[in-house]
mmCIF file of C-alpha atoms and ligand atoms in Angstrom:
data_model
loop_
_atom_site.group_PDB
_atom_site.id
_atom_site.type_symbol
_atom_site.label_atom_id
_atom_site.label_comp_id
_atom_site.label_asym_id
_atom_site.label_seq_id
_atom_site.Cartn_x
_atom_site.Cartn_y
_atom_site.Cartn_z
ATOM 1 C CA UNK A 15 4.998 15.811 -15.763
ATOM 2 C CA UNK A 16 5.022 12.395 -15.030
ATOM 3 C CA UNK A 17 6.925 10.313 -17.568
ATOM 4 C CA UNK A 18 8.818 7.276 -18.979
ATOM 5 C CA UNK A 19 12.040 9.246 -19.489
ATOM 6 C CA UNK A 20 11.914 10.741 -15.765
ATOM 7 C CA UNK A 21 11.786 7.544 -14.256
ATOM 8 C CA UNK A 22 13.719 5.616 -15.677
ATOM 9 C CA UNK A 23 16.510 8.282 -15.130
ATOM 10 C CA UNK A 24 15.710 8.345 -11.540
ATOM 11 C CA UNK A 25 15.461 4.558 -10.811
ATOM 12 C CA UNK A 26 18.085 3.411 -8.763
ATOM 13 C CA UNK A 27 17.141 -0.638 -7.995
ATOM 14 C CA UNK A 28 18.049 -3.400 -9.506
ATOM 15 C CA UNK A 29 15.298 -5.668 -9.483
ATOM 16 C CA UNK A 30 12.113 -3.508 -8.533
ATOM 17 C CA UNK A 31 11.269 -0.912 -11.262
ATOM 18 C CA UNK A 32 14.185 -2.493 -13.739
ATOM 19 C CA UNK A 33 11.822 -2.660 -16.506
ATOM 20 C CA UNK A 34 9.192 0.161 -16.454
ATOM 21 C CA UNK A 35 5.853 0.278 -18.919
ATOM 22 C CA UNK A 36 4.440 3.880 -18.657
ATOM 23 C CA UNK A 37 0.804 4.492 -19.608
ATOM 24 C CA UNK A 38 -0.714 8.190 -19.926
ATOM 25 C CA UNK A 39 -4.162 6.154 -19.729
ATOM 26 C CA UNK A 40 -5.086 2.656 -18.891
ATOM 27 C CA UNK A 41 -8.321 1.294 -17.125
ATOM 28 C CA UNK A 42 -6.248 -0.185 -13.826
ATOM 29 C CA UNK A 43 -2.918 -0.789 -14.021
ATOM 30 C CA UNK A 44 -3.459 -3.833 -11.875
ATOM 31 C CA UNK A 45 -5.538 -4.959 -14.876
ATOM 32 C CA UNK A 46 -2.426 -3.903 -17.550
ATOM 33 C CA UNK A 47 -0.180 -6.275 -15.122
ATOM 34 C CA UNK A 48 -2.101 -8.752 -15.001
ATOM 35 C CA UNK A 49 -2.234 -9.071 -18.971
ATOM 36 C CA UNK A 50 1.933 -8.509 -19.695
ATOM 37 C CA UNK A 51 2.561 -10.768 -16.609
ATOM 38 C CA UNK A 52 3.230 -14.295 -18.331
ATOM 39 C CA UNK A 53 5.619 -12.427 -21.088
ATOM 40 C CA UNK A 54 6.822 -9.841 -18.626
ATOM 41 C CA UNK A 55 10.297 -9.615 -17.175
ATOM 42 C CA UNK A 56 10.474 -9.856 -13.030
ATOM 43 C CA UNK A 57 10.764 -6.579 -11.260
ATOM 44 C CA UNK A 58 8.477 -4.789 -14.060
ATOM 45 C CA UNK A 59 6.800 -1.465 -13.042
ATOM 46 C CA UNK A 60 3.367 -0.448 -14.821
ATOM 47 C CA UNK A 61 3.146 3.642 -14.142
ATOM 48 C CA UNK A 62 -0.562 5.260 -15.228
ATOM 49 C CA UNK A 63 -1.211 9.248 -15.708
ATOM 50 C CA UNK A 64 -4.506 8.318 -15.109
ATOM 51 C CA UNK A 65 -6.874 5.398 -14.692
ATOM 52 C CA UNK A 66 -10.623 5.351 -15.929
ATOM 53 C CA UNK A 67 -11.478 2.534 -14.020
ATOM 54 C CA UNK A 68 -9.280 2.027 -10.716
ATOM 55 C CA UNK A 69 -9.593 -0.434 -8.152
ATOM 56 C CA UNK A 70 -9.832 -0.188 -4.986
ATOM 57 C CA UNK A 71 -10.244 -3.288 -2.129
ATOM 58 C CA UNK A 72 -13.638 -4.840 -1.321
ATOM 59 C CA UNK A 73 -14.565 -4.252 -5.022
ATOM 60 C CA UNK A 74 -14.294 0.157 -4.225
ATOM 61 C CA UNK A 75 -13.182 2.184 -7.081
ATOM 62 C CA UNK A 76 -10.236 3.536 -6.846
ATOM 63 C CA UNK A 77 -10.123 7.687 -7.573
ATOM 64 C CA UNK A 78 -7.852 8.007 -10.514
ATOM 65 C CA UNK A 79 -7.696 11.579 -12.152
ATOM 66 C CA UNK A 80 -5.102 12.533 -14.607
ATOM 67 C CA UNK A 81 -1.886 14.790 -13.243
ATOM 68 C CA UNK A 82 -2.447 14.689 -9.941
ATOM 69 C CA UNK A 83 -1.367 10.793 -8.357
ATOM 70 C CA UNK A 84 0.654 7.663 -8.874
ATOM 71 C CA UNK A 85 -1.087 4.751 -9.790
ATOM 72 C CA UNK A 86 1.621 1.926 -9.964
ATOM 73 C CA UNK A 87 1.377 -2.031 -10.356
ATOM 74 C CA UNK A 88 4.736 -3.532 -9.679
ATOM 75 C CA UNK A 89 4.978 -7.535 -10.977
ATOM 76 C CA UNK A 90 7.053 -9.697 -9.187
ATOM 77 C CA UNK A 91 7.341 -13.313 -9.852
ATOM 78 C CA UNK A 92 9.292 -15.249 -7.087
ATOM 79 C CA UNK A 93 6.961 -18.091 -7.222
ATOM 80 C CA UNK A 94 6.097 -17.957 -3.625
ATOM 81 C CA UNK A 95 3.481 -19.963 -1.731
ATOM 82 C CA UNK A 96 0.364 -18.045 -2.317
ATOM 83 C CA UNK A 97 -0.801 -18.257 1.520
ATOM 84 C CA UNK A 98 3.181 -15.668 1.323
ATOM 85 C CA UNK A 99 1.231 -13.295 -1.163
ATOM 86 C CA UNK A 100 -0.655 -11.347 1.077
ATOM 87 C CA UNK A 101 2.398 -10.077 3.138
ATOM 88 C CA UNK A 102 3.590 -8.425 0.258
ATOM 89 C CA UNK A 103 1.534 -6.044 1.163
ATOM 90 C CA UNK A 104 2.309 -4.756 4.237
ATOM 91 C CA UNK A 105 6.166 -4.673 3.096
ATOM 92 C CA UNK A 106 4.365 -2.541 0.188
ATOM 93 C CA UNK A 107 2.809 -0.643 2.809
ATOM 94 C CA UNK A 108 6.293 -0.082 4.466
ATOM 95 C CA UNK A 109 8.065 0.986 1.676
ATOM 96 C CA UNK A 110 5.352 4.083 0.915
ATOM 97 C CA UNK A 111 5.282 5.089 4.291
ATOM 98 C CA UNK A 112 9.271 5.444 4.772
ATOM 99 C CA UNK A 113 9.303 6.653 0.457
ATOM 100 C CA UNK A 114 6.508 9.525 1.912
ATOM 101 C CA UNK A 115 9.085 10.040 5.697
ATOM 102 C CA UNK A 116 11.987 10.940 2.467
ATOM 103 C CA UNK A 117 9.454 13.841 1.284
ATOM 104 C CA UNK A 118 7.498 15.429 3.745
ATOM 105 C CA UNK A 119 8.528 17.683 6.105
ATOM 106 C CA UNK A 120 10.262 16.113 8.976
ATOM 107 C CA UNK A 121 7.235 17.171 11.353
ATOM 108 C CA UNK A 122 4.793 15.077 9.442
ATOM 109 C CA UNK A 123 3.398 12.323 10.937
ATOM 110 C CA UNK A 124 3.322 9.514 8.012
ATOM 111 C CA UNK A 125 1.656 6.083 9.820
ATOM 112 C CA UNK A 126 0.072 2.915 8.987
ATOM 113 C CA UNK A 127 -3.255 1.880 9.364
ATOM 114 C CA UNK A 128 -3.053 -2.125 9.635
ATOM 115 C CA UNK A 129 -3.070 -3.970 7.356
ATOM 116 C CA UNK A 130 -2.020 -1.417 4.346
ATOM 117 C CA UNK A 131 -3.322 2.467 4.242
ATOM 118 C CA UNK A 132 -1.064 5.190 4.759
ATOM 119 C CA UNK A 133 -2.316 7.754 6.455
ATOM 120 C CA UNK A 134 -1.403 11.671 7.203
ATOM 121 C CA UNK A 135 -3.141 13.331 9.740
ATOM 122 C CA UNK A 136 -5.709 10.885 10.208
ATOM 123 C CA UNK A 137 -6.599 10.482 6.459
ATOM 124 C CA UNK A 138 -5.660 8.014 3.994
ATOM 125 C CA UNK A 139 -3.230 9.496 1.359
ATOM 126 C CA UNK A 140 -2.032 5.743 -0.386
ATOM 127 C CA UNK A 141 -3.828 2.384 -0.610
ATOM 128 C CA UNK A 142 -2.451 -0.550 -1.835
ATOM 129 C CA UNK A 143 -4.098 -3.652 -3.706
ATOM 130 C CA UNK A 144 -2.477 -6.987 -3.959
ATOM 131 C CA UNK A 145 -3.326 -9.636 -6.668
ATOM 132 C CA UNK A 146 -2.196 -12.582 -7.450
ATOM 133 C CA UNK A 147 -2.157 -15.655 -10.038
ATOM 134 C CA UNK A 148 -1.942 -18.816 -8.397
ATOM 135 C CA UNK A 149 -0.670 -22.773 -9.853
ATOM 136 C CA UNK A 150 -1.193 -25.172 -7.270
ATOM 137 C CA UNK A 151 -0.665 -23.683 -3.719
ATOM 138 C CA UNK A 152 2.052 -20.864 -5.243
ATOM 139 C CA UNK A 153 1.898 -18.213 -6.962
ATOM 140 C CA UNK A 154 2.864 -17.859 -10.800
ATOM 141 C CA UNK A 155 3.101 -13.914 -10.195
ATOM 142 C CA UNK A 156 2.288 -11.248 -7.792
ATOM 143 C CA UNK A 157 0.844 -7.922 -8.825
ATOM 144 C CA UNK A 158 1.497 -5.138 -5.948
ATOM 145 C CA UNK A 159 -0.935 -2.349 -6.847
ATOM 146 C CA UNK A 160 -0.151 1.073 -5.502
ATOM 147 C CA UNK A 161 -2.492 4.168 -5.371
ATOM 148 C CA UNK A 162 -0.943 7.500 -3.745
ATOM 149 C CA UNK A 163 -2.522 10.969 -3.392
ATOM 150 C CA UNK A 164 0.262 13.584 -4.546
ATOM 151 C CA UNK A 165 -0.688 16.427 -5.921
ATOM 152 C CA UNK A 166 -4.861 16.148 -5.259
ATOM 153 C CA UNK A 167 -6.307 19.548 -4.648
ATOM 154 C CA UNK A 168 -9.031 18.298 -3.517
ATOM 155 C CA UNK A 169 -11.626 15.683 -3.034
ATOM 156 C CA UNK A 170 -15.077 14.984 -3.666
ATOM 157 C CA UNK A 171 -17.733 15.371 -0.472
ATOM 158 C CA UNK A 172 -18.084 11.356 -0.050
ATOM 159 C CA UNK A 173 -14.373 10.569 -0.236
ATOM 160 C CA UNK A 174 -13.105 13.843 1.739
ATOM 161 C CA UNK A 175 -13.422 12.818 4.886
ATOM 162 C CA UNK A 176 -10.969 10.294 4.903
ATOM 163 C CA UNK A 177 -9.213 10.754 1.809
ATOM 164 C CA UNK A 178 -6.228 13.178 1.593
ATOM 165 C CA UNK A 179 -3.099 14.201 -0.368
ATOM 166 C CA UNK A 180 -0.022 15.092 0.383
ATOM 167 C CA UNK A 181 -0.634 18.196 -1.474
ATOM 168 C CA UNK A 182 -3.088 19.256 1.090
ATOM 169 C CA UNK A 183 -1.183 18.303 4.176
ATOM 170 C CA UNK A 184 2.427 19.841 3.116
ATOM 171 C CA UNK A 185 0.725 22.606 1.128
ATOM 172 C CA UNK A 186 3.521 22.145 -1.746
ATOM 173 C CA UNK A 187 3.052 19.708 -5.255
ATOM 174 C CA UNK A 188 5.723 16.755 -5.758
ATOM 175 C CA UNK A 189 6.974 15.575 -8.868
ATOM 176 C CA UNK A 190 5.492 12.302 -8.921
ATOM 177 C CA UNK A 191 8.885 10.600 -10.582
ATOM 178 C CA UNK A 192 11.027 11.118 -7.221
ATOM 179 C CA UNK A 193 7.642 9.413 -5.303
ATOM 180 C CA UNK A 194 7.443 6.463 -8.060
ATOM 181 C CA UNK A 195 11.431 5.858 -7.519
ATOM 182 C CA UNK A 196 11.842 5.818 -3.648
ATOM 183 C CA UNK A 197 8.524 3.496 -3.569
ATOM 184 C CA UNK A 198 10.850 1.324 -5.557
ATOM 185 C CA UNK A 199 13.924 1.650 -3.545
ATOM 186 C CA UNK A 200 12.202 1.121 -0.340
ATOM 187 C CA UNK A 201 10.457 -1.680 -1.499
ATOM 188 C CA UNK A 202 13.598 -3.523 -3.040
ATOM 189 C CA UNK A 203 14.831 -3.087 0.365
ATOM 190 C CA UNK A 204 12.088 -4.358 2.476
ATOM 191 C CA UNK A 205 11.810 -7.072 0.504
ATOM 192 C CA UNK A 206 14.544 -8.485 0.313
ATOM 193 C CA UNK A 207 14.320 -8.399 4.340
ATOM 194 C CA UNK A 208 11.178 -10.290 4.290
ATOM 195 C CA UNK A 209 12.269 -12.918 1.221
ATOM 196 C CA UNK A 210 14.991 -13.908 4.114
ATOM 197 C CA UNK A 211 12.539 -15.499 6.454
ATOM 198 C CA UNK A 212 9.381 -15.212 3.977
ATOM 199 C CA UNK A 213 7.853 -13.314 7.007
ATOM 200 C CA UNK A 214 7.821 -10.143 8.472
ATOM 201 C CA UNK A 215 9.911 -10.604 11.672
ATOM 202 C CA UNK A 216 12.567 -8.286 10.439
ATOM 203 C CA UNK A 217 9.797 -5.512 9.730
ATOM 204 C CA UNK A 218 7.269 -6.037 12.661
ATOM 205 C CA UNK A 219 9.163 -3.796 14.864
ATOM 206 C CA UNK A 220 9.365 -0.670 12.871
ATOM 207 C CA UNK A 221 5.434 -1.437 11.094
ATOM 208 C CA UNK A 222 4.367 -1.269 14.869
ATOM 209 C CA UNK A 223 6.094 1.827 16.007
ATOM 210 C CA UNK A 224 4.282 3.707 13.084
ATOM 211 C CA UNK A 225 1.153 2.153 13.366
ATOM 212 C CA UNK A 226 -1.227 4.699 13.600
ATOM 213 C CA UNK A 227 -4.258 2.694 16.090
ATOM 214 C CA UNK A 228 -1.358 1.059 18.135
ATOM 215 C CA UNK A 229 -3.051 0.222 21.654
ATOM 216 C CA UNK A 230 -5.997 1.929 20.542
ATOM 217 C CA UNK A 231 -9.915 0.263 20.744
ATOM 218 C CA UNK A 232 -10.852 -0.672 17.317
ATOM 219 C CA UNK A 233 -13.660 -1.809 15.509
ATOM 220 C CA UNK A 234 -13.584 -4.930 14.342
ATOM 221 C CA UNK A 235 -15.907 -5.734 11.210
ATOM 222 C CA UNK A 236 -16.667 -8.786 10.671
ATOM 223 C CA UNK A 237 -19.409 -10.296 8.249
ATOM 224 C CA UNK A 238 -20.929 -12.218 11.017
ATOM 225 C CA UNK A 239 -20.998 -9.035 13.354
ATOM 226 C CA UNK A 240 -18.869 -6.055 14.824
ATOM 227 C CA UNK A 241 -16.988 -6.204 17.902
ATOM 228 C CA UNK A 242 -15.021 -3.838 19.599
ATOM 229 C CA UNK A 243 -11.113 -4.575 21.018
ATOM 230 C CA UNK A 244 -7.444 -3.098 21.859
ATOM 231 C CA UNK A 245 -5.056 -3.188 18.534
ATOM 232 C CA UNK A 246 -1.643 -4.448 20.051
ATOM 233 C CA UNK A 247 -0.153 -4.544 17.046
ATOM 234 C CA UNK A 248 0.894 -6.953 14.123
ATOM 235 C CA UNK A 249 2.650 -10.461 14.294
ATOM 236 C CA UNK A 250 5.196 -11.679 11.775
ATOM 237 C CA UNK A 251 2.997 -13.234 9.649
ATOM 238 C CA UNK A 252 1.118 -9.894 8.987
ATOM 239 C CA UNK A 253 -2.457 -10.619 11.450
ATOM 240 C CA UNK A 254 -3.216 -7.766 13.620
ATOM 241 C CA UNK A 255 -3.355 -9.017 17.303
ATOM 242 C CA UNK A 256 -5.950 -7.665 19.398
ATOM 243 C CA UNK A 257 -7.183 -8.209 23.000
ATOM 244 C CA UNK A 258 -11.430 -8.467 23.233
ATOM 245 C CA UNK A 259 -13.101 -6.712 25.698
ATOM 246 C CA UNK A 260 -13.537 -10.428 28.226
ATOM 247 C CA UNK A 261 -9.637 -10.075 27.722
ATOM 248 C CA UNK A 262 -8.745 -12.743 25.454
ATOM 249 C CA UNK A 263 -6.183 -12.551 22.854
ATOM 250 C CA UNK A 264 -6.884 -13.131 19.083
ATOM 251 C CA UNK A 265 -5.206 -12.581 15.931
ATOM 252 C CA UNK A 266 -7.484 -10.921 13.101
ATOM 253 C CA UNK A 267 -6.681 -11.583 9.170
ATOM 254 C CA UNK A 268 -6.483 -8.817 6.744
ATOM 255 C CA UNK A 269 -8.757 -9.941 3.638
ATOM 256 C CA UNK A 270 -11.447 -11.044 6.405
ATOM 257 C CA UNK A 271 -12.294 -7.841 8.771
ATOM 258 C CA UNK A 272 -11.858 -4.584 8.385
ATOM 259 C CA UNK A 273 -10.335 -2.520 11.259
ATOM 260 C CA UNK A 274 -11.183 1.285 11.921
ATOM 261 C CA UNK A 275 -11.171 3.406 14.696
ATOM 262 C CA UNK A 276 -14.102 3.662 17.321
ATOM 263 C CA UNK A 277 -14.640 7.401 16.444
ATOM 264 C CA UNK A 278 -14.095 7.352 12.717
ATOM 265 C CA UNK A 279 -11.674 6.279 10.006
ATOM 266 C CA UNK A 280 -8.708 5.741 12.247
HETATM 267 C C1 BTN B 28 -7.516 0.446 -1.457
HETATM 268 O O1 BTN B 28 -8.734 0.276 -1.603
HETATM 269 O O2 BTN B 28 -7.075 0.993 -0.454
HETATM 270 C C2 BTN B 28 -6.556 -0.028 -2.514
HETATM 271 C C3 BTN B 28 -6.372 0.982 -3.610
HETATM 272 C C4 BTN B 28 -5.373 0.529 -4.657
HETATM 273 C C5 BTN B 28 -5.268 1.495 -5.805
HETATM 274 C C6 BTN B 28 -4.165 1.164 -6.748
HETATM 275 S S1 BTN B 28 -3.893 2.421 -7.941
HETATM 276 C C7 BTN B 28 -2.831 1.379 -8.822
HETATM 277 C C8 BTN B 28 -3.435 -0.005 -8.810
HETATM 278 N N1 BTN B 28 -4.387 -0.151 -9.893
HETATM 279 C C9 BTN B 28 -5.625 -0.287 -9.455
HETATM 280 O O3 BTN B 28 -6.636 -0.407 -10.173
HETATM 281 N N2 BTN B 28 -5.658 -0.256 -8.117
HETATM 282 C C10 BTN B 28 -4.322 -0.119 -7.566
#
């Protein structure tokens, strides 16, 4: 059972998760953030049983059932330039990935798919959405949005292909608490690596050995057209670099293509 009183117990930051709201029902908790974030403290962690209507990126919903995931908002309020914002999310994206390495068996294969899934076995088992209030060019607060697959059974036909939990792959349940407080602790740590530079030189190394299409052709989508290249992996400033097929380099933007692989999700 997922609850207040667990973790709070459990938390171990200092900033991340130092104040923690816990909702049995809310319609995103992205949404709830948003609406405490003027009043609430820095660090403040939103935790849902269960969201009626989750969000997911490029306006998807977000699959939200009650007792089975962790649907998290986390509001941090730093005041950084907004153009910052959207590396947030790949430390976000860090921080699951090496929160999911602590849980699952050591012969897992936990990896990224640029800019922000996680992915077991091919499937995506967390995504993340970022949101953000701006004044000027910087941002009055940030609003890290977390979805993760724990305990999911199952999925429904349209989602199963590429959705999965960690449930299925490990073939044992989590309690959801432990998940919700290593997230934190990982994420206190990797950002406080990127707040150094306000860039992701620190992280680029280790976000590139787990990247899951590393080297691979992707597909680029793009709304004025497809196009196929070789991922070589991410810069500091969180654009995937990728070589096009006449060999010249270029440096894709998350928010403006999607990436996925040539023969399916990844
Ligand atoms: C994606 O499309 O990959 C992003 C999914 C983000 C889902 C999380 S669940 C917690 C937070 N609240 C929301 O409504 N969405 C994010």
């Amino acid at each position: 059972m997922l609850s207040e009183e667990n973790i709070r117990s459990k938390m171990k930051t200092a900033r991340c998760g130092s104040n923690v709201v816990y909702l049995y029902e809310t319609g995103s908790t992205n949404d709830y953030a948003k609406s405490i974030a003027h009043e609430a403290q820095d660090g403040t962690l939103v935790v849902a049983d269960c969201q009626v209507s989750g969000k997911g990126r490029l306006g998807r919903n977000w699959n939200s059932p009650h007792g089975v995931g962790i649907f998290m908002s986390l509001i941090l309020k730093d005041g950084l330039k907004a153009d910052k914002a959207p590396m947030i999310t790949i430390v976000a994206a860090m921080a699951v990935m090496k929160a999911l390495d602590r849980q699952c068996d050591n012969s897992t294969d936990v990896s990224i798919k640029w800019p922000n899934d996680i992915v077991i076995n091919g499937k995506k088992v967390c995504g993340i959405l970022t949101e953000m209030k701006t004044v000027g060019d910087s941002s009055q607060y940030v609003v890290v949005g977390i979805g993760i697959n724990v305990n999911n059974e199952s999925f429904a036909d349209d989602i199963s292909r590429v959705a999965t939990s960690m449930y299925i792959e490990e073939g044992k349940r989590f309690d959801r608490s432990d998940i919700v407080c290593d997230v934190m602790e990982e994420f206190e740590k990797y950002y406080g690596m990127f707040l150094e530079n306000e860039n992701l030189s620190s992280i680029k190394e280790e976000y590139n050995s787990r990247l899951v299409n590393m080297n691979n052709e992707v597909e680029i989508i793009r709304q004025d057209g497809n196009y196929r290249a070789q991922s070589l992996g991410m810069d500091e400033d969180g654009g995937l670099i990728v070589r096009r097929q006449d060999g010249s380099l270029e440096t894709v933007v998350s928010g403006e293509v999607s990436v996925r692989g040539v023969y399916g999700y990844v």
